[in-house]
GROMACS .gro file of N, CA and C in nm:
model
  237
    1MET      N    1  -6.583  -0.943   5.515
    1MET     CA    2  -6.609  -0.827   5.430
    1MET      C    3  -6.697  -0.727   5.504
    2ASN      N    4  -6.668  -0.602   5.484
    2ASN     CA    5  -6.751  -0.497   5.542
    2ASN      C    6  -6.877  -0.480   5.459
    3SER      N    7  -6.982  -0.436   5.522
    3SER     CA    8  -7.109  -0.424   5.453
    3SER      C    9  -7.122  -0.293   5.375
    4PHE      N   10  -7.044  -0.193   5.411
    4PHE     CA   11  -7.049  -0.064   5.342
    4PHE      C   12  -6.920  -0.041   5.263
    5LEU      N   13  -6.937   0.020   5.147
    5LEU     CA   14  -6.823   0.061   5.066
    5LEU      C   15  -6.851   0.202   5.017
    6TYR      N   16  -6.764   0.295   5.053
    6TYR     CA   17  -6.774   0.433   5.008
    6TYR      C   18  -6.676   0.453   4.894
    7LEU      N   19  -6.724   0.507   4.783
    7LEU     CA   20  -6.638   0.545   4.672
    7LEU      C   21  -6.637   0.697   4.668
    8LEU      N   22  -6.526   0.756   4.709
    8LEU     CA   23  -6.517   0.902   4.719
    8LEU      C   24  -6.452   0.960   4.596
    9ARG      N   25  -6.525   1.049   4.529
    9ARG     CA   26  -6.473   1.118   4.412
    9ARG      C   27  -6.420   1.255   4.448
   10ARG      N   28  -6.458   1.305   4.564
   10ARG     CA   29  -6.411   1.435   4.613
   10ARG      C   30  -6.329   1.415   4.740
   11PRO      N   31  -6.238   1.506   4.770
   11PRO     CA   32  -6.164   1.496   4.896
   11PRO      C   33  -6.260   1.496   5.014
   12PRO      N   34  -6.230   1.418   5.117
   12PRO     CA   35  -6.321   1.408   5.232
   12PRO      C   36  -6.355   1.540   5.298
   13ASP      N   37  -6.263   1.637   5.295
   13ASP     CA   38  -6.292   1.767   5.358
   13ASP      C   39  -6.392   1.850   5.278
   14GLN      N   40  -6.424   1.808   5.155
   14GLN     CA   41  -6.523   1.878   5.073
   14GLN      C   42  -6.659   1.809   5.073
   15ILE      N   43  -6.674   1.706   5.154
   15ILE     CA   44  -6.798   1.631   5.160
   15ILE      C   45  -6.874   1.669   5.287
   16PRO      N   46  -7.001   1.707   5.275
   16PRO     CA   47  -7.078   1.744   5.394
   16PRO      C   48  -7.085   1.628   5.494
   17ASP      N   49  -7.077   1.663   5.621
   17ASP     CA   50  -7.081   1.562   5.727
   17ASP      C   51  -7.206   1.475   5.723
   18THR      N   52  -7.315   1.530   5.672
   18THR     CA   53  -7.439   1.453   5.669
   18THR      C   54  -7.434   1.339   5.568
   19LEU      N   55  -7.345   1.347   5.470
   19LEU     CA   56  -7.333   1.241   5.370
   19LEU      C   57  -7.231   1.134   5.405
   20PHE      N   58  -7.126   1.173   5.473
   20PHE     CA   59  -7.015   1.080   5.493
   20PHE      C   60  -6.972   1.080   5.639
   21ARG      N   61  -7.004   0.973   5.708
   21ARG     CA   62  -6.962   0.954   5.847
   21ARG      C   63  -6.894   0.819   5.857
   22PRO      N   64  -6.763   0.813   5.834
   22PRO     CA   65  -6.695   0.683   5.833
   22PRO      C   66  -6.696   0.611   5.967
   23SER      N   67  -6.727   0.678   6.076
   23SER     CA   68  -6.725   0.611   6.206
   23SER      C   69  -6.859   0.547   6.241
   24ASP      N   70  -6.963   0.569   6.161
   24ASP     CA   71  -7.095   0.516   6.191
   24ASP      C   72  -7.101   0.364   6.190
   25ALA      N   73  -7.038   0.301   6.094
   25ALA     CA   74  -7.045   0.156   6.080
   25ALA      C   75  -6.917   0.108   6.013
   26PRO      N   76  -6.886  -0.020   6.027
   26PRO     CA   77  -6.769  -0.072   5.955
   26PRO      C   78  -6.782  -0.047   5.806
   27ALA      N   79  -6.679   0.012   5.748
   27ALA     CA   80  -6.684   0.046   5.606
   27ALA      C   81  -6.545   0.055   5.549
   28ASP      N   82  -6.533   0.020   5.421
   28ASP     CA   83  -6.410   0.045   5.347
   28ASP      C   84  -6.433   0.168   5.262
   29VAL      N   85  -6.326   0.240   5.233
   29VAL     CA   86  -6.333   0.362   5.153
   29VAL      C   87  -6.234   0.349   5.038
   30VAL      N   88  -6.279   0.380   4.917
   30VAL     CA   89  -6.191   0.383   4.801
   30VAL      C   90  -6.187   0.527   4.751
   31LEU      N   91  -6.068   0.583   4.743
   31LEU     CA   92  -6.048   0.720   4.697
   31LEU      C   93  -6.030   0.720   4.546
   32LEU      N   94  -6.115   0.795   4.477
   32LEU     CA   95  -6.114   0.802   4.331
   32LEU      C   96  -6.091   0.946   4.287
   33GLU      N   97  -6.048   0.965   4.165
   33GLU     CA   98  -6.035   1.095   4.100
   33GLU      C   99  -5.966   1.198   4.190
   34ALA      N  100  -6.033   1.307   4.223
   34ALA     CA  101  -5.972   1.416   4.300
   34ALA      C  102  -5.939   1.375   4.443
   35ALA      N  103  -6.004   1.271   4.493
   35ALA     CA  104  -5.983   1.229   4.631
   35ALA      C  105  -5.854   1.150   4.649
   36THR      N  106  -5.789   1.106   4.542
   36THR     CA  107  -5.670   1.023   4.556
   36THR      C  108  -5.554   1.095   4.623
   37SER      N  109  -5.556   1.227   4.622
   37SER     CA  110  -5.449   1.301   4.688
   37SER      C  111  -5.474   1.318   4.838
   38SER      N  112  -5.588   1.272   4.886
   38SER     CA  113  -5.625   1.287   5.027
   38SER      C  114  -5.559   1.179   5.112
   39VAL      N  115  -5.539   1.215   5.237
   39VAL     CA  116  -5.491   1.119   5.336
   39VAL      C  117  -5.597   1.112   5.445
   40MET      N  118  -5.645   0.993   5.472
   40MET     CA  119  -5.748   0.979   5.574
   40MET      C  120  -5.740   0.841   5.637
   41SER      N  121  -5.808   0.824   5.746
   41SER     CA  122  -5.818   0.694   5.810
   41SER      C  123  -5.962   0.670   5.849
   42VAL      N  124  -5.998   0.543   5.857
   42VAL     CA  125  -6.132   0.503   5.895
   42VAL      C  126  -6.120   0.410   6.014
   43PRO      N  127  -6.191   0.439   6.125
   43PRO     CA  128  -6.172   0.359   6.246
   43PRO      C  129  -6.209   0.212   6.232
   44HIS      N  130  -6.308   0.179   6.151
   44HIS     CA  131  -6.354   0.040   6.141
   44HIS      C  132  -6.349  -0.010   5.997
   45GLY      N  133  -6.244   0.021   5.926
   45GLY     CA  134  -6.233  -0.022   5.788
   45GLY      C  135  -6.097   0.010   5.731
   46THR      N  136  -6.088   0.002   5.600
   46THR     CA  137  -5.962   0.025   5.530
   46THR      C  138  -5.983   0.130   5.422
   47VAL      N  139  -5.882   0.212   5.399
   47VAL     CA  140  -5.886   0.313   5.293
   47VAL      C  141  -5.796   0.266   5.180
   48PHE      N  142  -5.850   0.267   5.059
   48PHE     CA  143  -5.776   0.226   4.940
   48PHE      C  144  -5.772   0.340   4.840
   49SER      N  145  -5.671   0.339   4.754
   49SER     CA  146  -5.665   0.429   4.639
   49SER      C  147  -5.672   0.345   4.514
   50LEU      N  148  -5.725   0.403   4.409
   50LEU     CA  149  -5.734   0.333   4.281
   50LEU      C  150  -5.628   0.390   4.189
   51LYS      N  151  -5.524   0.311   4.164
   51LYS     CA  152  -5.413   0.357   4.082
   51LYS      C  153  -5.371   0.245   3.989
   52GLN      N  154  -5.367   0.274   3.860
   52GLN     CA  155  -5.328   0.173   3.763
   52GLN      C  156  -5.181   0.138   3.774
   53ASP      N  157  -5.095   0.237   3.794
   53ASP     CA  158  -4.952   0.212   3.787
   53ASP      C  159  -4.896   0.149   3.914
   54ARG      N  160  -4.970   0.146   4.024
   54ARG     CA  161  -4.920   0.089   4.149
   54ARG      C  162  -5.010  -0.023   4.199
   55ALA      N  163  -5.084  -0.083   4.112
   55ALA     CA  164  -5.174  -0.189   4.152
   55ALA      C  165  -5.097  -0.300   4.223
   56GLY      N  166  -5.155  -0.349   4.330
   56GLY     CA  167  -5.090  -0.454   4.406
   56GLY      C  168  -5.016  -0.405   4.528
   57ASP      N  169  -4.981  -0.275   4.531
   57ASP     CA  170  -4.917  -0.219   4.650
   57ASP      C  171  -5.018  -0.214   4.764
   58GLU      N  172  -4.969  -0.209   4.885
   58GLU     CA  173  -5.057  -0.199   5.000
   58GLU      C  174  -5.138  -0.071   4.992
   59GLY      N  175  -5.268  -0.082   5.010
   59GLY     CA  176  -5.355   0.034   5.009
   59GLY      C  177  -5.400   0.078   4.871
   60THR      N  178  -5.366   0.000   4.767
   60THR     CA  179  -5.413   0.032   4.632
   60THR      C  180  -5.492  -0.085   4.576
   61LEU      N  181  -5.579  -0.053   4.483
   61LEU     CA  182  -5.662  -0.154   4.416
   61LEU      C  183  -5.648  -0.141   4.266
   62THR      N  184  -5.661  -0.252   4.196
   62THR     CA  185  -5.674  -0.248   4.051
   62THR      C  186  -5.823  -0.230   4.020
   63TYR      N  187  -5.856  -0.203   3.895
   63TYR     CA  188  -5.996  -0.189   3.858
   63TYR      C  189  -6.071  -0.321   3.881
   64ASP      N  190  -6.007  -0.433   3.852
   64ASP     CA  191  -6.072  -0.564   3.874
   64ASP      C  192  -6.100  -0.587   4.022
   65GLU      N  193  -6.007  -0.550   4.108
   65GLU     CA  194  -6.028  -0.565   4.252
   65GLU      C  195  -6.139  -0.473   4.301
   66LEU      N  196  -6.149  -0.353   4.242
   66LEU     CA  197  -6.255  -0.261   4.279
   66LEU      C  198  -6.392  -0.319   4.242
   67VAL      N  199  -6.404  -0.373   4.123
   67VAL     CA  200  -6.532  -0.433   4.081
   67VAL      C  201  -6.570  -0.548   4.174
   68GLU      N  202  -6.472  -0.631   4.210
   68GLU     CA  203  -6.498  -0.742   4.301
   68GLU      C  204  -6.544  -0.689   4.438
   69LYS      N  205  -6.479  -0.585   4.487
   69LYS     CA  206  -6.515  -0.525   4.616
   69LYS      C  207  -6.657  -0.467   4.611
   70ILE      N  208  -6.696  -0.407   4.500
   70ILE     CA  209  -6.831  -0.353   4.485
   70ILE      C  210  -6.934  -0.464   4.495
   71PHE      N  211  -6.912  -0.575   4.426
   71PHE     CA  212  -7.009  -0.685   4.428
   71PHE      C  213  -7.009  -0.760   4.561
   72ASP      N  214  -6.900  -0.754   4.635
   72ASP     CA  215  -6.893  -0.821   4.766
   72ASP      C  216  -6.956  -0.739   4.878
   73SER      N  217  -6.980  -0.611   4.854
   73SER     CA  218  -7.035  -0.524   4.957
   73SER      C  219  -7.187  -0.526   4.953
   74GLU      N  220  -7.246  -0.512   5.072
   74GLU     CA  221  -7.392  -0.506   5.080
   74GLU      C  222  -7.446  -0.374   5.032
   75ARG      N  223  -7.374  -0.266   5.062
   75ARG     CA  224  -7.415  -0.131   5.022
   75ARG      C  225  -7.295  -0.055   4.969
   76VAL      N  226  -7.318   0.020   4.861
   76VAL     CA  227  -7.212   0.100   4.801
   76VAL      C  228  -7.266   0.243   4.786
   77MET      N  229  -7.188   0.340   4.833
   77MET     CA  230  -7.227   0.480   4.820
   77MET      C  231  -7.117   0.555   4.747
   78VAL      N  232  -7.155   0.621   4.638
   78VAL     CA  233  -7.060   0.702   4.561
   78VAL      C  234  -7.085   0.848   4.596
   79ILE      N  235  -6.980   0.913   4.644
   79ILE     CA  236  -6.993   1.054   4.682
   79ILE      C  237  -6.888   1.133   4.606
   0.00000   0.00000   0.00000
């Protein structure tokens, strides 16, 4: 498990560089709300989308999986 989990509510291009640097450390990213339409990659982690209707597909999480991922991470940042 990665120690960092970023929960992005805004598209990555609208987030100041000082808040979000996915290359700094191994991290997973979950795209929420307005960020779900974004396409991005993280060099040392995985990018997920939260979608109810496609849960179980590669790159998507259910709400239950998201809660589990939050509790499994050492640090969680919501942006």
